Amino acid sequence: MKKIFNKKIISLFLLVFLSTFAFGQELVKLTDEASIDKVIKAMTLEEKAKFVTGMGMNASKRVPGTAGNTYEIKRLGIPEIVVSDGPAGLRIGGITGGKETYATAFPIPAALASTWDLDLINKVGVAMGKESKAFGVDILLGPAFNIKRDPLNGRNFEYFTEDPYLNGRLALAITNGIQSQGVGVSLKHYAVNNQETNRMNINEIVSERALREIYLSAFEYVVKNGNPWTIMSAYPSVNGEFASQNKYLLTDILRNEWGFNGFVMSDWFAVKDVSKALNAGNDLIMPGGAKWGTSGETADDVLEALKNGKIKEEDIDKNIKSILKIVLKSLSFKGNVPSNSPNLKENVEIVRQSAAEGMVLLKNEDKTMPFDTSKKVALFGKNAFDYVTGGGGSSQVNAAYRVQLLEGLTNTGYKVISENNGVKFAEGIKDSDLEIAVKNSDIAVISIGRNSTEGNDNFTMETTKEETDLIKKVSEAYHKMGKKVVVLLNIGAPIETEDWKDYADSILITWQPGQEAGNAVADVISGKVNPSGKLTETFPVRYKDVPSYGNFPGTKTTVYYGEGIYVGYRYYDTKDLKVQYPFGFGMSYTTFKYSNLKVDKNSLDVTKNDKIKVTVDITNTGKIKGKETVQLYITQNISSIDRPEKELKGFGKVELAPNETKTVTMYIEKRDLSYYDVNVKDWVAEAGKYTIKVGASSRDIKLTTEIKAIGNTDKYLVTENSSWSKLQENKNISKIVAKYIGYNAVVEAVWFGDKTFGKFLTEQYEKNTELKGNVEKQSKLTKEIIDEINKMYN
Ligand code: BGC
């Protein structure tokens, strides 16, 4: 009996023991947000260390040829997450070590941006998302949208613009497109990744105001409006700490201020100190796996840091939690079975359309373009035979084909001559060959091209002597015969046109248009597509005009962002400097009229969630259908601190048949009037007057109107009792006072501390022999000064 009892007890005990064990082993699985804490608790320290470091370069067996992947923990139901580049289409297949799979090579982001067409860009995003899904990629490493601070940055082709407002809207449009397919984005590179020279070590010294207004603002916009799954921290150091280890950027601003809810991964091999990165809020260290240049695994460093207390377990748990929240959303977690056969055909039309719509017509004398296929074309320039369809580095795409220029022109029906006796018409062309070309063609098309890639900056904005000579020589020969010359710019960033632009009859920036390059260029040349692209970056006359000149790319260790907030047109327009082609500029084969600029009310209460509706009518005054991008800029008439002459705060694109008129509607809100006040650590919209400028480019303002900001008036309602020390913080007030009572008085006033404005004036009159004793003038002057100041702001 005793024996039986004992046996029973033992088996019961075993059962309980085994089921508890099984419970721990099997029942803890990642299922939903509520399961995350339990899953983390069930992870071993080794697993934690591996989970926050990727698995190494191209390590995914499930989706070969991708940039990276995360650690799979089967027993906890955590799948591997696959991440892949990039901004111009999915980087997968042959070029990245995978098998020969193809994806669509879209136009470079600089080209997409020039469309100013948020719906079209969204469509591109959807197409990229679909391809990622088809190949089993969970997160697409893009969009890339660092500010184009300097035209020589080697990655400008991958980025959108020099303007933060436009940048945010473009980045959101593509983010929404990609994420609509259940694929996450990785907004990159956060932040201030504006040069390639010494990118992994350079320390960038940027003022807080420039950081907020220029470099962070688009990231802020997408984080607040687009729910991006991930963000990629950048290589360089920002104000003394590497972006991937920068708590101020990654936690204080990104999460605490903006409410970011995804996870941060580092750029590839960016992290120098794993504990600093993880503690700062960089949740995933990429690519992980074997360390660069030394032996050992990245995960070992994390494990060691966990053991020696440099990373606390509760802190790494936060990193893991951020990643797991996104894992839950991923296609891999949801059991997506990749088809491995995306509908590439469907995307061809999107590539061709977005490529053509992004092209920017800079010059078109005597309607040189479009011309029909009855005209025989001669093709010149070595670039014409090796058209650049996209940029290098992580923007490479293994496309199934790339339509060259010659092929595109021929496909469209043009007869093209491009060589004589097997010698192509390129730089250094012989006179005899040129003669043959002129004789056998009606028009010359010359192509100038540039390629670039991450890892290198460009060296110059100039065209080479050979290129300039070719343009001059060909133009002279063609013009002599009354024939025209078109120059195509197959570029990713501005180049100088000053030395040769007068020779060309027509200049078209085609950018690097993706795999349908030749066809898309032919669409614009032939007029099938009326160009509507506009520049999202200024083309300066010479490189030496750029605001960062002298401060780019810095020394071996440091680069000073000495131009502050004056980047791009903010600089050129404030300085009133001649530029080659201004921000927002781009011609059409038709013409447009701007009329009827209206605001639905004149004042905006900045203490409320207030908006002003701005409308303007656009009419197509030409003979063919066309599209126009309308731009809205704002100028604060008088401000207490330096502000750019104008800033873009709205835009809209409309398609119009001949004689058709459409109304473009844009909205202005508090943020559009604000600057970042480093003292109050917030965006401030000062009370007072602002001018709304609506136009076709930053230098072609067609209509203006004035509005007022109200609700924040305390600072500038000046009375005799206002404290002088407060008022003289404002240089404009000081300027007005100086106008009446003299410059010296204002300078001296610095020492007057908290005297009231009235007392300060009285004292100054005492010193001023001309005014002394003239009581009538004194009191009038006080009133005049006060009235003038108040008029400025109110
Ligand atoms: C680039 C990133 C890219 C990553 C993975 C890095 O060199 O800076 O933009 O996503 O590589 O390929």
PDB file of C-alpha atoms in Angstrom, residues 324-448:
ATOM      1  CA  LEU A 324       9.660  42.778 -30.835  1.00  0.00           C
ATOM      2  CA  LYS A 325       6.810  45.260 -31.230  1.00  0.00           C
ATOM      3  CA  ILE A 326       7.819  45.623 -34.877  1.00  0.00           C
ATOM      4  CA  VAL A 327       8.454  41.880 -35.305  1.00  0.00           C
ATOM      5  CA  LEU A 328       4.780  41.423 -34.461  1.00  0.00           C
ATOM      6  CA  LYS A 329       3.812  43.577 -37.423  1.00  0.00           C
ATOM      7  CA  SER A 330       6.213  41.920 -39.837  1.00  0.00           C
ATOM      8  CA  LEU A 331       5.307  39.744 -42.779  1.00  0.00           C
ATOM      9  CA  SER A 332       7.662  37.048 -41.488  1.00  0.00           C
ATOM     10  CA  PHE A 333       5.777  36.886 -38.203  1.00  0.00           C
ATOM     11  CA  LYS A 334       2.466  36.833 -40.030  1.00  0.00           C
ATOM     12  CA  GLY A 335       3.597  33.847 -42.077  1.00  0.00           C
ATOM     13  CA  ASN A 336       3.899  35.554 -45.447  1.00  0.00           C
ATOM     14  CA  VAL A 337       5.015  33.083 -48.072  1.00  0.00           C
ATOM     15  CA  PRO A 338       7.120  34.930 -50.642  1.00  0.00           C
ATOM     16  CA  SER A 339       6.017  34.401 -54.205  1.00  0.00           C
ATOM     17  CA  ASN A 340       9.498  35.308 -55.444  1.00  0.00           C
ATOM     18  CA  SER A 341       7.859  36.605 -58.566  1.00  0.00           C
ATOM     19  CA  PRO A 342       6.803  40.214 -58.217  1.00  0.00           C
ATOM     20  CA  ASN A 343       4.824  41.772 -61.001  1.00  0.00           C
ATOM     21  CA  LEU A 344       7.773  43.597 -62.530  1.00  0.00           C
ATOM     22  CA  LYS A 345       5.796  44.394 -65.668  1.00  0.00           C
ATOM     23  CA  GLU A 346       3.220  46.320 -63.674  1.00  0.00           C
ATOM     24  CA  ASN A 347       5.992  48.556 -62.312  1.00  0.00           C
ATOM     25  CA  VAL A 348       7.516  49.410 -65.686  1.00  0.00           C
ATOM     26  CA  GLU A 349       4.872  52.041 -66.374  1.00  0.00           C
ATOM     27  CA  ILE A 350       5.387  53.607 -62.938  1.00  0.00           C
ATOM     28  CA  VAL A 351       9.134  53.860 -63.573  1.00  0.00           C
ATOM     29  CA  ARG A 352       8.641  55.424 -66.982  1.00  0.00           C
ATOM     30  CA  GLN A 353       6.036  57.875 -65.776  1.00  0.00           C
ATOM     31  CA  SER A 354       7.890  58.986 -62.649  1.00  0.00           C
ATOM     32  CA  ALA A 355      11.157  59.260 -64.596  1.00  0.00           C
ATOM     33  CA  ALA A 356       9.622  61.487 -67.261  1.00  0.00           C
ATOM     34  CA  GLU A 357       7.704  63.601 -64.750  1.00  0.00           C
ATOM     35  CA  GLY A 358      10.830  64.229 -62.705  1.00  0.00           C
ATOM     36  CA  MET A 359      12.784  65.642 -65.638  1.00  0.00           C
ATOM     37  CA  VAL A 360      13.443  69.356 -65.386  1.00  0.00           C
ATOM     38  CA  LEU A 361      13.472  71.586 -68.442  1.00  0.00           C
ATOM     39  CA  LEU A 362      15.982  74.369 -67.779  1.00  0.00           C
ATOM     40  CA  LYS A 363      15.998  76.083 -71.137  1.00  0.00           C
ATOM     41  CA  ASN A 364      13.951  75.851 -74.316  1.00  0.00           C
ATOM     42  CA  GLU A 365      14.725  78.608 -76.834  1.00  0.00           C
ATOM     43  CA  ASP A 366      12.320  78.955 -79.734  1.00  0.00           C
ATOM     44  CA  LYS A 367      10.454  75.844 -78.694  1.00  0.00           C
ATOM     45  CA  THR A 368      13.378  73.597 -79.620  1.00  0.00           C
ATOM     46  CA  MET A 369      11.621  70.781 -77.828  1.00  0.00           C
ATOM     47  CA  PRO A 370       9.444  68.868 -78.324  1.00  0.00           C
ATOM     48  CA  PHE A 371      10.175  67.669 -81.826  1.00  0.00           C
ATOM     49  CA  ASP A 372       8.589  64.792 -83.654  1.00  0.00           C
ATOM     50  CA  THR A 373      10.056  61.683 -85.168  1.00  0.00           C
ATOM     51  CA  SER A 374      10.314  63.244 -88.610  1.00  0.00           C
ATOM     52  CA  LYS A 375      13.461  64.954 -87.276  1.00  0.00           C
ATOM     53  CA  LYS A 376      16.680  63.005 -87.598  1.00  0.00           C
ATOM     54  CA  VAL A 377      18.738  63.041 -84.406  1.00  0.00           C
ATOM     55  CA  ALA A 378      22.511  62.950 -83.982  1.00  0.00           C
ATOM     56  CA  LEU A 379      23.689  61.732 -80.599  1.00  0.00           C
ATOM     57  CA  PHE A 380      26.885  63.090 -79.001  1.00  0.00           C
ATOM     58  CA  GLY A 381      28.925  62.540 -75.867  1.00  0.00           C
ATOM     59  CA  LYS A 382      30.372  59.381 -74.408  1.00  0.00           C
ATOM     60  CA  ASN A 383      27.682  59.478 -71.782  1.00  0.00           C
ATOM     61  CA  ALA A 384      25.013  59.170 -74.474  1.00  0.00           C
ATOM     62  CA  PHE A 385      26.263  55.633 -75.109  1.00  0.00           C
ATOM     63  CA  ASP A 386      26.533  54.686 -71.505  1.00  0.00           C
ATOM     64  CA  TYR A 387      23.557  56.355 -69.932  1.00  0.00           C
ATOM     65  CA  VAL A 388      23.592  56.338 -66.137  1.00  0.00           C
ATOM     66  CA  THR A 389      20.296  54.900 -64.951  1.00  0.00           C
ATOM     67  CA  GLY A 390      20.964  54.968 -61.214  1.00  0.00           C
ATOM     68  CA  GLY A 391      23.538  55.530 -58.494  1.00  0.00           C
ATOM     69  CA  GLY A 392      25.873  53.161 -56.713  1.00  0.00           C
ATOM     70  CA  GLY A 393      26.283  51.650 -53.256  1.00  0.00           C
ATOM     71  CA  SER A 394      23.181  50.604 -51.417  1.00  0.00           C
ATOM     72  CA  SER A 395      21.059  52.247 -54.128  1.00  0.00           C
ATOM     73  CA  GLN A 396      22.077  49.658 -56.699  1.00  0.00           C
ATOM     74  CA  VAL A 397      19.301  47.524 -58.077  1.00  0.00           C
ATOM     75  CA  ASN A 398      19.632  44.333 -60.054  1.00  0.00           C
ATOM     76  CA  ALA A 399      17.231  45.278 -62.838  1.00  0.00           C
ATOM     77  CA  ALA A 400      16.313  42.815 -65.558  1.00  0.00           C
ATOM     78  CA  TYR A 401      17.205  45.393 -68.236  1.00  0.00           C
ATOM     79  CA  ARG A 402      18.073  49.081 -68.660  1.00  0.00           C
ATOM     80  CA  VAL A 403      16.913  51.012 -71.695  1.00  0.00           C
ATOM     81  CA  GLN A 404      19.779  53.024 -73.114  1.00  0.00           C
ATOM     82  CA  LEU A 405      19.276  56.386 -74.789  1.00  0.00           C
ATOM     83  CA  LEU A 406      19.790  55.191 -78.322  1.00  0.00           C
ATOM     84  CA  GLU A 407      17.369  52.350 -77.777  1.00  0.00           C
ATOM     85  CA  GLY A 408      14.738  54.645 -76.290  1.00  0.00           C
ATOM     86  CA  LEU A 409      14.961  57.135 -79.144  1.00  0.00           C
ATOM     87  CA  THR A 410      14.792  54.344 -81.697  1.00  0.00           C
ATOM     88  CA  ASN A 411      11.852  52.702 -79.888  1.00  0.00           C
ATOM     89  CA  THR A 412      10.006  56.009 -80.188  1.00  0.00           C
ATOM     90  CA  GLY A 413      10.581  56.113 -83.914  1.00  0.00           C
ATOM     91  CA  TYR A 414      13.500  58.537 -84.234  1.00  0.00           C
ATOM     92  CA  LYS A 415      16.175  57.922 -86.839  1.00  0.00           C
ATOM     93  CA  VAL A 416      19.432  58.350 -84.943  1.00  0.00           C
ATOM     94  CA  ILE A 417      22.964  58.769 -86.202  1.00  0.00           C
ATOM     95  CA  SER A 418      25.585  58.313 -83.524  1.00  0.00           C
ATOM     96  CA  GLU A 419      28.802  57.140 -85.167  1.00  0.00           C
ATOM     97  CA  ASN A 420      30.840  57.094 -88.316  1.00  0.00           C
ATOM     98  CA  ASN A 421      32.783  54.014 -89.353  1.00  0.00           C
ATOM     99  CA  GLY A 422      32.323  52.550 -85.899  1.00  0.00           C
ATOM    100  CA  VAL A 423      33.652  55.683 -84.161  1.00  0.00           C
ATOM    101  CA  LYS A 424      31.074  57.111 -81.774  1.00  0.00           C
ATOM    102  CA  PHE A 425      30.383  60.860 -81.754  1.00  0.00           C
ATOM    103  CA  ALA A 426      31.987  61.631 -78.434  1.00  0.00           C
ATOM    104  CA  GLU A 427      34.258  64.202 -76.808  1.00  0.00           C
ATOM    105  CA  GLY A 428      37.189  64.993 -79.083  1.00  0.00           C
ATOM    106  CA  ILE A 429      35.089  64.290 -82.201  1.00  0.00           C
ATOM    107  CA  LYS A 430      36.948  64.818 -85.487  1.00  0.00           C
ATOM    108  CA  ASP A 431      35.798  67.673 -87.730  1.00  0.00           C
ATOM    109  CA  SER A 432      35.108  65.258 -90.562  1.00  0.00           C
ATOM    110  CA  ASP A 433      32.797  63.161 -88.356  1.00  0.00           C
ATOM    111  CA  LEU A 434      31.024  66.245 -87.106  1.00  0.00           C
ATOM    112  CA  GLU A 435      30.424  67.343 -90.694  1.00  0.00           C
ATOM    113  CA  ILE A 436      28.822  63.986 -91.459  1.00  0.00           C
ATOM    114  CA  ALA A 437      26.664  64.271 -88.345  1.00  0.00           C
ATOM    115  CA  VAL A 438      25.427  67.769 -89.214  1.00  0.00           C
ATOM    116  CA  LYS A 439      24.700  66.775 -92.779  1.00  0.00           C
ATOM    117  CA  ASN A 440      22.735  63.694 -91.809  1.00  0.00           C
ATOM    118  CA  SER A 441      20.645  65.040 -88.976  1.00  0.00           C
ATOM    119  CA  ASP A 442      18.226  67.843 -88.133  1.00  0.00           C
ATOM    120  CA  ILE A 443      19.062  68.257 -84.479  1.00  0.00           C
ATOM    121  CA  ALA A 444      21.932  67.451 -82.101  1.00  0.00           C
ATOM    122  CA  VAL A 445      21.404  65.796 -78.736  1.00  0.00           C
ATOM    123  CA  ILE A 446      24.455  65.971 -76.478  1.00  0.00           C
ATOM    124  CA  SER A 447      24.570  64.074 -73.237  1.00  0.00           C
ATOM    125  CA  ILE A 448      26.633  64.967 -70.183  1.00  0.00           C
TER     126      ILE A 448
END
